[in-house]
Short mmCIF file of C-alpha atoms and ligand atoms in Angstrom, two decimals:
data_model
loop_
_atom_site.label_atom_id
_atom_site.label_comp_id
_atom_site.label_asym_id
_atom_site.label_seq_id
_atom_site.Cartn_x
_atom_site.Cartn_y
_atom_site.Cartn_z
CA MET R 1 177.33 -80.38 85.12
CA ILE R 2 177.52 -79.62 81.44
CA VAL R 3 179.01 -76.24 80.89
CA ALA R 4 178.06 -74.15 77.82
CA ASN R 5 178.93 -70.63 76.46
CA ARG R 6 176.36 -68.50 74.72
CA LYS R 7 177.10 -68.19 70.98
CA PRO R 8 178.17 -64.75 69.75
CA PHE R 9 175.07 -62.63 69.27
CA GLU R 10 175.83 -61.93 65.54
CA GLU R 11 175.71 -65.74 64.82
CA ILE R 12 172.37 -66.11 66.52
CA ILE R 13 171.02 -63.12 64.75
CA GLU R 14 172.18 -64.62 61.47
CA MET R 15 170.48 -67.91 62.23
CA LEU R 16 167.24 -66.20 62.92
CA LYS R 17 167.13 -64.03 59.87
CA PRO R 18 164.26 -65.83 58.02
CA TYR R 19 161.98 -66.13 61.07
CA SER R 20 159.65 -63.83 62.93
CA LYS R 21 157.97 -66.26 65.47
CA ILE R 22 160.57 -67.87 67.66
CA LEU R 23 160.33 -70.18 70.59
CA LEU R 24 163.27 -69.56 72.82
CA LEU R 25 163.90 -72.67 74.93
CA GLY R 26 165.87 -72.85 78.08
CA CYS R 27 166.69 -75.71 80.47
CA ASN R 28 166.51 -75.70 84.31
CA GLU R 29 169.38 -78.07 84.77
CA CYS R 30 173.16 -77.75 83.95
CA VAL R 31 172.79 -74.56 81.82
CA THR R 32 170.95 -72.85 84.56
CA VAL R 33 173.63 -73.73 87.05
CA CYS R 34 176.36 -72.43 84.76
CA ALA R 35 174.29 -69.26 83.99
CA THR R 36 174.06 -69.78 80.20
CA GLY R 37 170.55 -71.02 79.49
CA GLY R 38 168.19 -70.96 82.37
CA SER R 39 165.04 -68.80 82.47
CA LYS R 40 167.04 -65.71 83.32
CA GLU R 41 169.38 -66.02 80.33
CA VAL R 42 166.32 -66.88 78.21
CA ALA R 43 164.69 -63.53 79.31
CA VAL R 44 167.84 -61.53 78.61
CA LEU R 45 168.45 -63.12 75.19
CA ALA R 46 164.81 -62.69 74.17
CA SER R 47 165.00 -58.96 75.10
CA GLU R 48 168.21 -58.56 73.15
CA ILE R 49 166.76 -60.25 70.10
CA ARG R 50 163.62 -58.09 70.27
CA LEU R 51 165.55 -54.94 70.78
CA TYR R 52 167.88 -55.71 67.78
CA ARG R 53 165.08 -56.86 65.42
CA GLN R 54 162.89 -53.78 66.54
CA LYS R 55 165.81 -51.49 65.62
CA GLU R 56 166.18 -53.17 62.26
CA GLY R 57 162.42 -52.62 61.58
CA LYS R 58 161.82 -56.41 61.56
CA PRO R 59 160.20 -57.16 64.82
CA VAL R 60 159.84 -60.70 66.27
CA GLU R 61 157.54 -62.50 68.47
CA ILE R 62 159.34 -64.58 71.03
CA GLY R 63 157.87 -67.27 73.18
CA GLU R 64 160.02 -67.88 76.35
CA VAL R 65 159.89 -71.38 77.80
CA THR R 66 162.35 -73.16 80.12
CA LEU R 67 161.82 -76.87 80.62
CA GLU R 68 162.75 -78.76 83.72
CA ARG R 69 165.07 -80.78 81.44
CA ASN R 70 165.53 -81.07 77.74
CA CYS R 71 167.03 -84.44 77.86
CA ASP R 72 163.97 -86.38 79.05
CA PRO R 73 160.97 -87.26 76.89
CA GLU R 74 158.26 -86.43 79.42
CA TYR R 75 159.45 -82.69 79.57
CA VAL R 76 160.13 -82.45 75.90
CA GLU R 77 156.65 -83.65 75.18
CA SER R 78 155.15 -80.80 77.17
CA LEU R 79 156.05 -78.53 74.29
CA LYS R 80 153.50 -80.19 72.04
CA PRO R 81 150.58 -77.96 72.63
CA PHE R 82 152.28 -74.82 71.39
CA ILE R 83 155.57 -75.64 69.63
CA HIS R 84 153.72 -75.42 66.27
CA ASP R 85 152.74 -71.84 67.05
CA TYR R 86 156.28 -70.97 66.29
CA GLU R 87 158.33 -71.10 63.04
CA VAL R 88 161.58 -72.16 64.73
CA VAL R 89 163.04 -73.16 68.03
CA LEU R 90 166.18 -71.49 69.43
CA SER R 91 167.51 -73.53 72.24
CA MET R 92 169.73 -72.57 75.13
CA ALA R 93 170.01 -76.10 76.34
CA CYS R 94 173.13 -78.21 75.86
CA GLY R 95 173.86 -80.11 72.68
CA CYS R 96 171.83 -83.13 74.16
CA GLY R 97 168.73 -81.06 74.68
CA ILE R 98 168.95 -79.35 71.31
CA GLN R 99 169.05 -82.66 69.49
CA PHE R 100 166.44 -84.45 71.58
CA VAL R 101 163.85 -81.63 71.01
CA GLY R 102 164.60 -81.84 67.32
CA GLU R 103 164.04 -85.58 67.30
CA HIS R 104 160.64 -85.17 68.87
CA TYR R 105 159.42 -82.45 66.60
CA ARG R 106 160.86 -83.36 63.17
CA ASP R 107 158.84 -80.54 61.46
CA ARG R 108 160.61 -77.98 63.44
CA LEU R 109 164.21 -76.78 63.17
CA VAL R 110 165.93 -76.38 66.58
CA LEU R 111 168.81 -73.94 66.42
CA PRO R 112 171.57 -73.78 68.98
CA ALA R 113 172.01 -70.58 70.95
CA VAL R 114 174.96 -71.97 72.93
CA ASN R 115 178.19 -73.79 72.29
CA THR R 116 178.19 -76.71 74.67
CA THR R 117 181.62 -76.90 76.05
CA PHE R 118 182.66 -79.29 78.83
CA TYR R 119 181.74 -81.28 81.99
CA GLY R 120 182.82 -79.15 84.88
CA VAL R 121 182.52 -77.62 88.33
CA THR R 122 181.84 -74.25 89.75
CA GLU R 123 185.23 -73.23 90.99
CA GLU R 124 183.96 -69.99 92.54
CA HIS R 125 180.86 -67.90 91.92
CA GLY R 126 180.93 -67.05 88.15
CA VAL R 127 183.91 -69.34 87.33
CA TRP R 128 183.44 -72.85 85.92
CA THR R 129 186.32 -75.26 84.93
CA GLU R 130 186.57 -78.54 83.24
CA ARG R 131 187.09 -81.82 85.10
CA CYS R 132 185.98 -84.71 83.05
CA GLN R 133 185.78 -85.79 79.47
CA GLY R 134 183.66 -88.90 79.87
CA CYS R 135 186.26 -91.25 78.56
CA GLY R 136 184.20 -94.24 79.66
CA ASN R 137 187.08 -95.81 81.70
CA CYS R 138 187.90 -93.80 84.89
CA ILE R 139 191.36 -93.87 86.16
CA LEU R 140 190.97 -91.37 89.03
CA HIS R 141 191.90 -93.96 91.56
CA LYS R 142 195.40 -94.26 89.82
CA THR R 143 195.92 -90.44 89.46
CA LEU R 144 194.58 -89.64 92.85
CA GLY R 145 191.51 -87.70 91.89
CA ILE R 146 193.09 -85.58 89.17
CA CYS R 147 192.09 -86.47 85.56
CA PRO R 148 194.99 -86.23 83.13
CA VAL R 149 192.67 -87.09 80.28
CA THR R 150 190.91 -83.70 80.80
CA ARG R 151 193.36 -81.57 82.63
CA CYS R 152 196.57 -82.27 80.85
CA ALA R 153 196.53 -80.62 77.44
CA LYS R 154 198.22 -83.79 75.95
CA SER R 155 196.17 -86.24 77.96
CA ILE R 156 199.32 -88.16 78.82
CA PHE R 157 199.26 -90.98 81.24
CA ASN R 158 202.93 -90.97 82.46
CA GLY R 159 203.57 -87.22 83.09
CA PRO R 160 204.60 -84.61 83.32
CA CYS R 161 205.93 -83.85 79.90
CA GLY R 162 208.95 -81.71 79.44
CA GLY R 163 206.89 -78.45 79.16
CA SER R 164 205.74 -78.44 82.84
CA GLN R 165 207.27 -75.45 84.57
CA GLY R 166 206.73 -74.23 88.14
CA GLY R 167 203.55 -76.08 88.29
CA LYS R 168 202.13 -74.52 85.09
CA CYS R 169 201.33 -76.22 81.80
CA GLU R 170 203.35 -75.14 78.66
CA VAL R 171 200.07 -74.65 76.71
CA ASP R 172 199.16 -71.69 78.92
CA ARG R 173 200.80 -70.24 81.92
CA ASP R 174 197.47 -69.86 83.62
CA ILE R 175 196.62 -73.58 83.49
CA PRO R 176 198.05 -75.75 86.26
CA CYS R 177 199.97 -78.68 85.04
CA ALA R 178 197.75 -81.71 85.67
CA TRP R 179 200.71 -83.92 86.30
CA HIS R 180 202.29 -81.46 88.76
CA LEU R 181 199.03 -81.59 90.74
CA ILE R 182 199.04 -85.36 90.49
CA VAL R 183 202.52 -85.67 91.82
CA ASP R 184 201.72 -83.16 94.63
CA ARG R 185 198.88 -85.64 95.57
CA TYR R 186 201.22 -88.64 95.50
CA ARG R 187 203.62 -86.73 97.82
CA GLU R 188 200.77 -85.54 100.14
CA LEU R 189 199.45 -88.96 100.58
CA ASN R 190 202.98 -90.62 100.84
CA MET R 191 202.37 -92.76 97.73
CA MET R 192 205.24 -91.87 95.54
CA ASP R 193 206.03 -95.55 95.05
CA LYS R 194 202.82 -95.78 93.08
CA TYR R 195 203.62 -92.81 90.98
CA LEU R 196 206.62 -94.81 89.60
CA GLU R 197 204.47 -97.55 88.03
CA ILE R 198 204.31 -97.10 84.33
CA GLN R 199 200.80 -96.87 83.08
CA PRO R 200 200.06 -98.86 79.94
CA MET R 201 198.39 -97.47 76.88
CA LYS R 202 194.82 -96.54 77.49
CA ASP R 203 192.06 -98.34 75.58
CA TRP R 204 190.11 -95.57 74.01
CA SER R 205 187.36 -97.54 72.52
CA THR R 206 185.23 -96.70 75.64
CA SER R 207 185.66 -93.12 74.81
CA ARG R 208 184.36 -91.26 71.63
CA ASP R 209 186.74 -93.40 69.54
CA GLY R 210 184.40 -96.34 69.92
CA GLY R 211 181.39 -94.21 68.43
CA PRO R 212 178.37 -92.92 70.28
CA ARG R 213 177.85 -94.71 73.60
CA LYS R 214 174.71 -96.16 75.08
CA ARG R 215 173.64 -97.36 78.54
CA VAL R 216 170.82 -99.76 79.15
CA ARG R 217 169.26 -100.97 82.35
CA GLU R 218 166.81 -103.77 81.35
CA ASP R 219 165.17 -103.68 84.79
CA LEU R 220 164.15 -100.08 84.29
CA LYS R 221 162.66 -100.50 80.93
CA ILE R 222 158.87 -100.24 80.65
CA MET A 1 166.52 -27.33 98.85
CA ARG A 2 163.83 -27.16 96.09
CA LEU A 3 166.28 -28.20 93.36
CA SER A 4 164.92 -28.83 89.93
CA TYR A 5 165.92 -31.48 87.49
CA PRO A 6 164.67 -32.39 84.02
CA THR A 7 161.14 -33.60 83.99
CA ASN A 8 161.79 -36.38 81.49
CA VAL A 9 163.69 -38.29 84.26
CA LYS A 10 161.35 -40.86 85.71
CA ILE A 11 162.34 -42.29 89.12
CA ILE A 12 161.73 -45.92 90.02
CA LYS A 13 162.47 -46.60 93.59
CA VAL A 14 164.13 -49.79 94.72
CA PRO A 15 165.30 -50.81 98.16
CA CYS A 16 168.96 -51.00 96.94
CA THR A 17 170.61 -50.87 93.52
CA GLY A 18 171.51 -54.42 94.16
CA ARG A 19 167.85 -55.18 93.49
CA VAL A 20 168.05 -54.09 89.93
CA ASP A 21 168.27 -56.84 87.57
CA ILE A 22 169.51 -56.82 83.94
CA THR A 23 166.04 -57.85 82.78
CA HIS A 24 164.46 -54.78 84.44
CA VAL A 25 166.75 -52.46 82.55
CA LEU A 26 166.24 -54.28 79.27
CA LYS A 27 162.46 -54.11 79.82
CA ALA A 28 162.80 -50.31 80.22
CA PHE A 29 164.59 -50.16 76.78
CA GLU A 30 161.99 -52.39 75.19
CA ASP A 31 159.29 -50.20 76.52
CA GLY A 32 160.97 -47.19 74.79
CA ALA A 33 163.34 -45.72 77.45
CA ASP A 34 166.04 -43.67 75.76
CA GLY A 35 168.44 -44.15 78.60
CA VAL A 36 168.57 -45.73 81.97
CA TYR A 37 170.86 -44.86 84.90
CA LEU A 38 171.24 -46.28 88.37
CA VAL A 39 171.82 -44.11 91.45
CA GLY A 40 173.29 -45.96 94.31
CA CYS A 41 174.92 -45.12 97.60
CA LEU A 42 178.52 -44.43 97.85
CA GLU A 43 180.82 -47.51 97.44
CA GLY A 44 181.46 -48.88 100.91
CA ASP A 45 178.27 -47.33 102.26
CA CYS A 46 175.78 -50.08 100.93
CA HIS A 47 173.21 -51.00 103.72
CA TYR A 48 173.36 -54.48 102.18
CA LEU A 49 177.18 -54.40 102.02
CA VAL A 50 177.73 -54.97 98.27
CA GLY A 51 174.47 -54.16 96.50
CA ASN A 52 175.88 -51.22 94.68
CA ILE A 53 179.01 -53.06 93.65
CA ARG A 54 176.83 -55.79 92.26
CA ALA A 55 174.79 -53.09 90.39
CA LYS A 56 177.91 -51.57 88.96
CA LYS A 57 178.85 -55.03 87.54
CA ARG A 58 175.46 -55.50 86.00
CA VAL A 59 175.68 -52.09 84.40
CA GLU A 60 178.96 -53.07 82.84
CA TYR A 61 177.32 -56.27 81.55
CA LEU A 62 174.28 -54.41 80.34
CA LYS A 63 176.65 -51.94 78.33
CA HIS A 64 177.95 -55.02 76.46
CA ILE A 65 174.36 -56.47 75.73
CA LEU A 66 173.11 -53.09 74.58
CA ASP A 67 176.20 -52.66 72.39
CA GLU A 68 175.67 -56.12 70.83
CA CYS A 69 172.03 -55.51 69.97
CA GLY A 70 172.83 -52.09 68.62
CA VAL A 71 170.90 -49.89 71.08
CA GLY A 72 174.18 -48.72 72.45
CA GLY A 73 175.80 -49.34 75.81
CA GLU A 74 176.40 -45.64 76.46
CA ARG A 75 172.74 -45.35 77.13
CA VAL A 76 173.15 -47.00 80.66
CA ALA A 77 175.15 -45.67 83.49
CA MET A 78 175.74 -46.00 87.23
CA TYR A 79 176.21 -43.15 89.67
CA ASN A 80 177.09 -43.15 93.33
CA MET A 81 176.03 -40.45 95.74
CA SER A 82 174.94 -40.16 99.34
CA SER A 83 171.31 -39.32 100.14
CA ALA A 84 172.64 -35.88 101.36
CA GLU A 85 173.78 -35.01 97.88
CA GLY A 86 170.62 -33.50 96.44
CA GLN A 87 172.75 -31.02 94.42
CA ARG A 88 174.65 -33.78 92.80
CA PHE A 89 171.38 -35.76 92.11
CA ALA A 90 170.11 -32.88 90.12
CA GLU A 91 173.44 -32.28 88.37
CA VAL A 92 173.60 -36.04 87.31
CA ALA A 93 169.98 -35.88 86.05
CA ARG A 94 170.98 -33.03 83.83
CA GLU A 95 174.20 -34.61 82.73
CA MET A 96 172.52 -37.79 81.81
CA THR A 97 169.66 -36.02 80.07
CA GLU A 98 172.17 -34.09 78.02
CA LYS A 99 174.12 -37.17 77.02
CA ILE A 100 170.99 -39.12 76.04
CA ARG A 101 169.75 -36.01 74.02
CA THR A 102 173.05 -36.02 72.02
CA LEU A 103 172.68 -39.75 71.36
CA GLY A 104 169.02 -39.28 70.12
CA PRO A 105 166.14 -41.51 70.68
CA ASN A 106 166.38 -45.19 71.49
CA PRO A 107 166.71 -46.86 68.06
CA ALA A 108 164.59 -49.83 69.04
CA LYS A 109 161.64 -47.70 70.14
CA LYS A 110 158.34 -49.07 68.87
CA GLU A 111 156.22 -46.81 66.69
CA LYS A 112 153.35 -45.53 68.61
S1 SF4 O 301 202.75 -79.27 81.06
FE1 SF4 O 301 201.65 -80.74 82.32
S2 SF4 O 301 199.36 -80.36 81.76
FE2 SF4 O 301 200.65 -79.43 80.17
S3 SF4 O 301 200.89 -80.92 78.53
FE3 SF4 O 301 202.74 -81.21 79.88
S4 SF4 O 301 202.04 -82.74 81.43
FE4 SF4 O 301 200.26 -82.06 80.47
#
């Protein structure tokens, strides 16, 4: 899932200063699962903004809507009948959703209420951690299921570096060293000979370095 | 026991403090409550095992939210007592009322 964090309240309040009719938009997908921008978080943030603005003597009207998805046109279009009743949209969806809604309603500003942060997993209830950076050329078969692009601070391909100590990364002692984990896996699976193969330089053109990416399936186009 | 406690305390019954959601408490503040406190069973005595522990965590989170929006986190509290502690219930009601009285009215209260 895409994991996001809510922006600091002061930043949100500052963005909303000129407005008194706000559409607060949530998303039922990733940001619901990581408890950042689902209908529940929309309700809490709406209350918080109302309380703040009431206290400041500048009350606001907030519409609370959570779309099934903010990254698909059919759902985004469902905002049409009422989006213009509001001066501005404050979105708790990920960066994709925020942009996509803005593209559909060019006369409305869509402000971000969250910082979209990473692709990750629910490690335990209430804890999410990063697993993938979408580099566009997966090498998990070579590193036995542990991504060094994401989980190694230096994204190195022939690790570990000299900073790995007792299984921890030198960047932060709370972060497991990705390469330590990878070597553990090689050992577990009796594949140490494979570990000794030198990995060539990665072609990063499939990643962000090649510019924004696109996927097309001609057979699905209408 | 016929114990008395301040009349300004309004009781909302829930099956367990674990049922209390952050949005419920925020709504109370939006509707003009000056303070909200949760009274749950003693820790370890929850009929639903951990309802009161969850409530305690939610109260902590609520404090943070109320501080952020300027209403003030000290306006929410969590107390634990057994159903046999009527005396304590009345005492807590007085204690909370006193505390809120010192803090003054909810700054986000709407003009009537
Ligand atoms: S200690 Fe491990 S995870 Fe950290 S930078 Fe070095 S190889 Fe990467």
